[in-house]
mmCIF file of C-alpha atoms and ligand atoms in Angstrom:
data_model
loop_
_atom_site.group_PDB
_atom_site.id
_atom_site.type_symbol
_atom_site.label_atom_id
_atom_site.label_comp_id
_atom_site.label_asym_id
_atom_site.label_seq_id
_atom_site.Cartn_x
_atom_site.Cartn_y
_atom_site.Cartn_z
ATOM 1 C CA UNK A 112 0.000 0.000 0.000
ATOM 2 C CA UNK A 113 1.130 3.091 -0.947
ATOM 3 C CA UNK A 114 2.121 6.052 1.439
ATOM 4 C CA UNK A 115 -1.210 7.622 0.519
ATOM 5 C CA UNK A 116 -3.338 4.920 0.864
ATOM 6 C CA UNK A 117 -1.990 4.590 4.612
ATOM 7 C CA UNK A 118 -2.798 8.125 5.220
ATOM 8 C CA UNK A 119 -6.443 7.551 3.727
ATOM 9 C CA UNK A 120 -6.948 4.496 5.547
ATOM 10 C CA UNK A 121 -5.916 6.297 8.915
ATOM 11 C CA UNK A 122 -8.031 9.375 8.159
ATOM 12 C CA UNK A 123 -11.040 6.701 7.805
ATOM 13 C CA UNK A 124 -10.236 4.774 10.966
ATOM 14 C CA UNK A 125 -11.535 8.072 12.625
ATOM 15 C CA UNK A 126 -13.076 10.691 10.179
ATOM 16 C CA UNK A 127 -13.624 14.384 11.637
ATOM 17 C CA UNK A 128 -16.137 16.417 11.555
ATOM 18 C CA UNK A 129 -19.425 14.355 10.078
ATOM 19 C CA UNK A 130 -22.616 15.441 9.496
ATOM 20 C CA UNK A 131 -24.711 18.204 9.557
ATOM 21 C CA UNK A 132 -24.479 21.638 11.483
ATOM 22 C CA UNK A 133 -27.673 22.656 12.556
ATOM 23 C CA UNK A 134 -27.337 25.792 12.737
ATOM 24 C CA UNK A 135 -24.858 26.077 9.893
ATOM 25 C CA UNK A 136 -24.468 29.692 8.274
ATOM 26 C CA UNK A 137 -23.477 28.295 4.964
ATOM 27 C CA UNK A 138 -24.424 24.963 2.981
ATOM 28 C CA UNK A 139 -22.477 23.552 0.068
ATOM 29 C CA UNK A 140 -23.070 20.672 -2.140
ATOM 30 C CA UNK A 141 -21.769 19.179 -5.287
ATOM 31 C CA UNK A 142 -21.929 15.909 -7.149
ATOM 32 C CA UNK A 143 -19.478 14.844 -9.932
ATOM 33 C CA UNK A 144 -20.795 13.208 -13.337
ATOM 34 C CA UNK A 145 -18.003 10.911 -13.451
ATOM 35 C CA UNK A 146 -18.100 8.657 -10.579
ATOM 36 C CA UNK A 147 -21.894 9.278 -8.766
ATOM 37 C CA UNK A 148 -20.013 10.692 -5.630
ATOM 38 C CA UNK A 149 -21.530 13.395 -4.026
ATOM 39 C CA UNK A 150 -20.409 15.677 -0.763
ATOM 40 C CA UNK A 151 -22.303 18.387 1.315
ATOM 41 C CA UNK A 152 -20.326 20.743 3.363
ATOM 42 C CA UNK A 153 -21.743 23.058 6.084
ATOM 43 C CA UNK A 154 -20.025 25.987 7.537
ATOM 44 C CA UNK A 155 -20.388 27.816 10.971
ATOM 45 C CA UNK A 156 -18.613 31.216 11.813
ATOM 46 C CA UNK A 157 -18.088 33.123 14.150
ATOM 47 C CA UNK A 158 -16.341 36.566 15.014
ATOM 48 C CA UNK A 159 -12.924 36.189 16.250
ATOM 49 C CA UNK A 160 -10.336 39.494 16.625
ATOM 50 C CA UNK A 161 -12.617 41.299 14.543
ATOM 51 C CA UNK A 162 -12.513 39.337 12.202
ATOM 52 C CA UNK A 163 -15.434 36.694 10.533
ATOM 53 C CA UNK A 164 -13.551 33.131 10.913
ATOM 54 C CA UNK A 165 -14.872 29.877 10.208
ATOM 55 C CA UNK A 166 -15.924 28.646 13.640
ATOM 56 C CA UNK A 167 -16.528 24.695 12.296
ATOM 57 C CA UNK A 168 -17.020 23.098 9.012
ATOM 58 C CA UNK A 169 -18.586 19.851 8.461
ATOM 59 C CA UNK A 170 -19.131 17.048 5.863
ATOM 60 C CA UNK A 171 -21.510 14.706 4.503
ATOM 61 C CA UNK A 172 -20.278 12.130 1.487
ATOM 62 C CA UNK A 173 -21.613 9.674 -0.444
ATOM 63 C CA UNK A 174 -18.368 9.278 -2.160
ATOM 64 C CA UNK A 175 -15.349 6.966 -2.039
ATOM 65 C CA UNK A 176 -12.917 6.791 0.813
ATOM 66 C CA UNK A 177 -10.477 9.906 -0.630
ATOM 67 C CA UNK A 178 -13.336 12.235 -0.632
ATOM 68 C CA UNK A 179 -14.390 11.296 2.610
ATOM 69 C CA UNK A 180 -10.185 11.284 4.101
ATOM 70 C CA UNK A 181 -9.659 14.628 2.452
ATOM 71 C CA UNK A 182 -12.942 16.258 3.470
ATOM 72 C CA UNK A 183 -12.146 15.224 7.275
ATOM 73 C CA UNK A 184 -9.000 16.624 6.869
ATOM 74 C CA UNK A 185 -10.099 20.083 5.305
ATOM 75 C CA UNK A 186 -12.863 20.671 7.769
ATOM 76 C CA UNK A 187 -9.984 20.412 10.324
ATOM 77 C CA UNK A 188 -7.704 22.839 8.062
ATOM 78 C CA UNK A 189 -10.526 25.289 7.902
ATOM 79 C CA UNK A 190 -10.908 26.381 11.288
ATOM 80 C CA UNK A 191 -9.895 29.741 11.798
ATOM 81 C CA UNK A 192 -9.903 30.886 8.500
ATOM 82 C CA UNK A 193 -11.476 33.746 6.801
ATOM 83 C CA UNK A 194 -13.947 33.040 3.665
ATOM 84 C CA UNK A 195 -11.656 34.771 1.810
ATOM 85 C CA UNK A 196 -8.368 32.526 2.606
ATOM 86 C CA UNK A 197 -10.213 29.702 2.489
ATOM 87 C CA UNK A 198 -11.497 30.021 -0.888
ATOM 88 C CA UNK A 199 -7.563 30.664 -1.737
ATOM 89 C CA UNK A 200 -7.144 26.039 -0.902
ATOM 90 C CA UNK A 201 -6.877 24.531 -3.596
ATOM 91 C CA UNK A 202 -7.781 20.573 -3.482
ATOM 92 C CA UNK A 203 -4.293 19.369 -3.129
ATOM 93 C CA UNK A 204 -3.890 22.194 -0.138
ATOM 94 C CA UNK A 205 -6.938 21.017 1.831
ATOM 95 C CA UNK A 206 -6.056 17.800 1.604
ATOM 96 C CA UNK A 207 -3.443 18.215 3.972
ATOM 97 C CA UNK A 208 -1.187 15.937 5.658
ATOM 98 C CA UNK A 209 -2.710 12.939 3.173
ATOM 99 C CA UNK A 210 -0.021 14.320 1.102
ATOM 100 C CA UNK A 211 0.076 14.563 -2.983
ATOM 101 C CA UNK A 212 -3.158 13.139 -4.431
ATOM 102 C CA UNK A 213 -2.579 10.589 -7.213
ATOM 103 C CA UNK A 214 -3.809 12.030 -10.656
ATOM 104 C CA UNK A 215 -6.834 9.265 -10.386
ATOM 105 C CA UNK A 216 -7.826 10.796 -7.399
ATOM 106 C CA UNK A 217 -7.527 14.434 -7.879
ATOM 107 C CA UNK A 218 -11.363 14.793 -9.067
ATOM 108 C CA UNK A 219 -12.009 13.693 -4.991
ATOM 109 C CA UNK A 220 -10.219 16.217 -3.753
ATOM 110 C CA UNK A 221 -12.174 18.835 -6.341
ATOM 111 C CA UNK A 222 -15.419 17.889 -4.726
ATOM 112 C CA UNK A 223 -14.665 18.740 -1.354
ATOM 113 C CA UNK A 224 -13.224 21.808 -2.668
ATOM 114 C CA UNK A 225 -16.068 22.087 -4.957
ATOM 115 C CA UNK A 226 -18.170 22.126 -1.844
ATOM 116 C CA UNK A 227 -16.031 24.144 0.086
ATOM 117 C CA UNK A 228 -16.458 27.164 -2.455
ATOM 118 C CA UNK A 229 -20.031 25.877 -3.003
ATOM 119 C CA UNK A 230 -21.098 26.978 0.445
ATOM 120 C CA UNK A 231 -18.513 30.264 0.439
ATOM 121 C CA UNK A 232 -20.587 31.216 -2.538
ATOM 122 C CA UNK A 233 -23.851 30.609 -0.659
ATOM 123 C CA UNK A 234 -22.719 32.297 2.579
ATOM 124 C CA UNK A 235 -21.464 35.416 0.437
ATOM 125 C CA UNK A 236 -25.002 35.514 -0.964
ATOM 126 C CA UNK A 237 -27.364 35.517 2.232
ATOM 127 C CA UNK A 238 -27.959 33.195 4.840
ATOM 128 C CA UNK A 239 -29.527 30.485 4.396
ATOM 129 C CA UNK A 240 -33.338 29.986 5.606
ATOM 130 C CA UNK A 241 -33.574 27.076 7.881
ATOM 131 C CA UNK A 242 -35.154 24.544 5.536
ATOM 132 C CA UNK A 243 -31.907 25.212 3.195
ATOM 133 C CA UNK A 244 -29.688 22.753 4.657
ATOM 134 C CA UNK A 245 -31.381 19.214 4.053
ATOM 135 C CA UNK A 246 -29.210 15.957 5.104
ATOM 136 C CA UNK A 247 -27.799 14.547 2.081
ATOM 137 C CA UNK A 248 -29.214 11.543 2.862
ATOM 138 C CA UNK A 249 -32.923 13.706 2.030
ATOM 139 C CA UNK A 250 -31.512 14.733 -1.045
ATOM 140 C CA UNK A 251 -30.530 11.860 -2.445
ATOM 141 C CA UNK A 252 -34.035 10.603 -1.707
ATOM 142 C CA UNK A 253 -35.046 13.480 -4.202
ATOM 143 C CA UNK A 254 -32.495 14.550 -6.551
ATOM 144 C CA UNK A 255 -34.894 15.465 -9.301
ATOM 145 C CA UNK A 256 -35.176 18.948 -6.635
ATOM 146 C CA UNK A 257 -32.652 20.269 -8.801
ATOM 147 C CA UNK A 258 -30.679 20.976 -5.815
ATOM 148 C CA UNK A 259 -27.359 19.338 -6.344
ATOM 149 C CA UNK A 260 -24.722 21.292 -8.846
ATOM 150 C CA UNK A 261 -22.509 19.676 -10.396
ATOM 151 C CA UNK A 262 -18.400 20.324 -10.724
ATOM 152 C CA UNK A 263 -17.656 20.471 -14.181
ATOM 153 C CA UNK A 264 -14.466 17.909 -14.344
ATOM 154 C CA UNK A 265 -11.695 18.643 -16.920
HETATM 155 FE FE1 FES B 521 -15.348 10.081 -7.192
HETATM 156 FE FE2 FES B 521 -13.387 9.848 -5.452
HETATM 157 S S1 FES B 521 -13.908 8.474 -7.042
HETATM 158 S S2 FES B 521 -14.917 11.383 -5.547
#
């Protein structure tokens, strides 16, 4: 097994940060074409030194086990962060100390920072109203809602 696939495997053993914020300020969710996988990230923040920080981020993901190992690892990387430095991550930079992501498994890292900027957009843009943040368990239960975008994959 590669040193990668160690460092997936160990983020899995004990994932961070699942599920859904309740009281979330910010909702993101994407779905790629290719592969079916899907993630939902929430965002909480809060005011810290005058300053609007992300207070917690969380995940949902229907998705394989690097999507899941890098989004546990970026809702980690993200606290404390402005929106605005946190929209600077790329997918390789939130996916932290899982090191370089093999080009097979780059898309996975896209989605959680597809989500990532997803909800960033969304928080930009208002607050969300409190039926805005379904599980994604709901939503895959009705994804004719229209509700899922999609990351356009190179
Ligand atoms: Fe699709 Fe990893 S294989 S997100």
């Amino acid at each position: 097994m590669s040193d990668f696939e160690n460092k997936v495997h160990e983020a899995l053993a004990n994932p961070r940060n699942q599920g859904e914020i309740a009281d979330a300020d910010a909702v993101g969710t994407v779905g790629s074409p290719e592969c079916g996988d899907m993630l939902r990230m929430w965002l909480k923040f809060t005011e810290k030194d005058g300053k609007r920080v992300i207070d917690r981020a969380s995940f949902q993901a229907f998705g394989c086990q690097t999507a899941i190992a890098v989004a546990s690892m970026a809702t980690e990387l993200l606290k404390g962060k402005t929106a605005e430095e946190a929209k600077q991550l790329s997918a390789q930079e939130l996916a932290g100390d899982l090191g370089t992501l093999p080009p097979m498994k780059i898309h996975c890292g896209q989605l959680v920072e597809g989500a990532l900027r997803n909800a960033l957009d969304a928080s930009a843009a208002t607050t969300p109203s409190d039926d805005a943040a379904p599980t994604l368990a709901a939503d895959m239960h009705r994804m004719t809602g229209g509700r899922v975008r999609i990351v356009p994959l190179e």
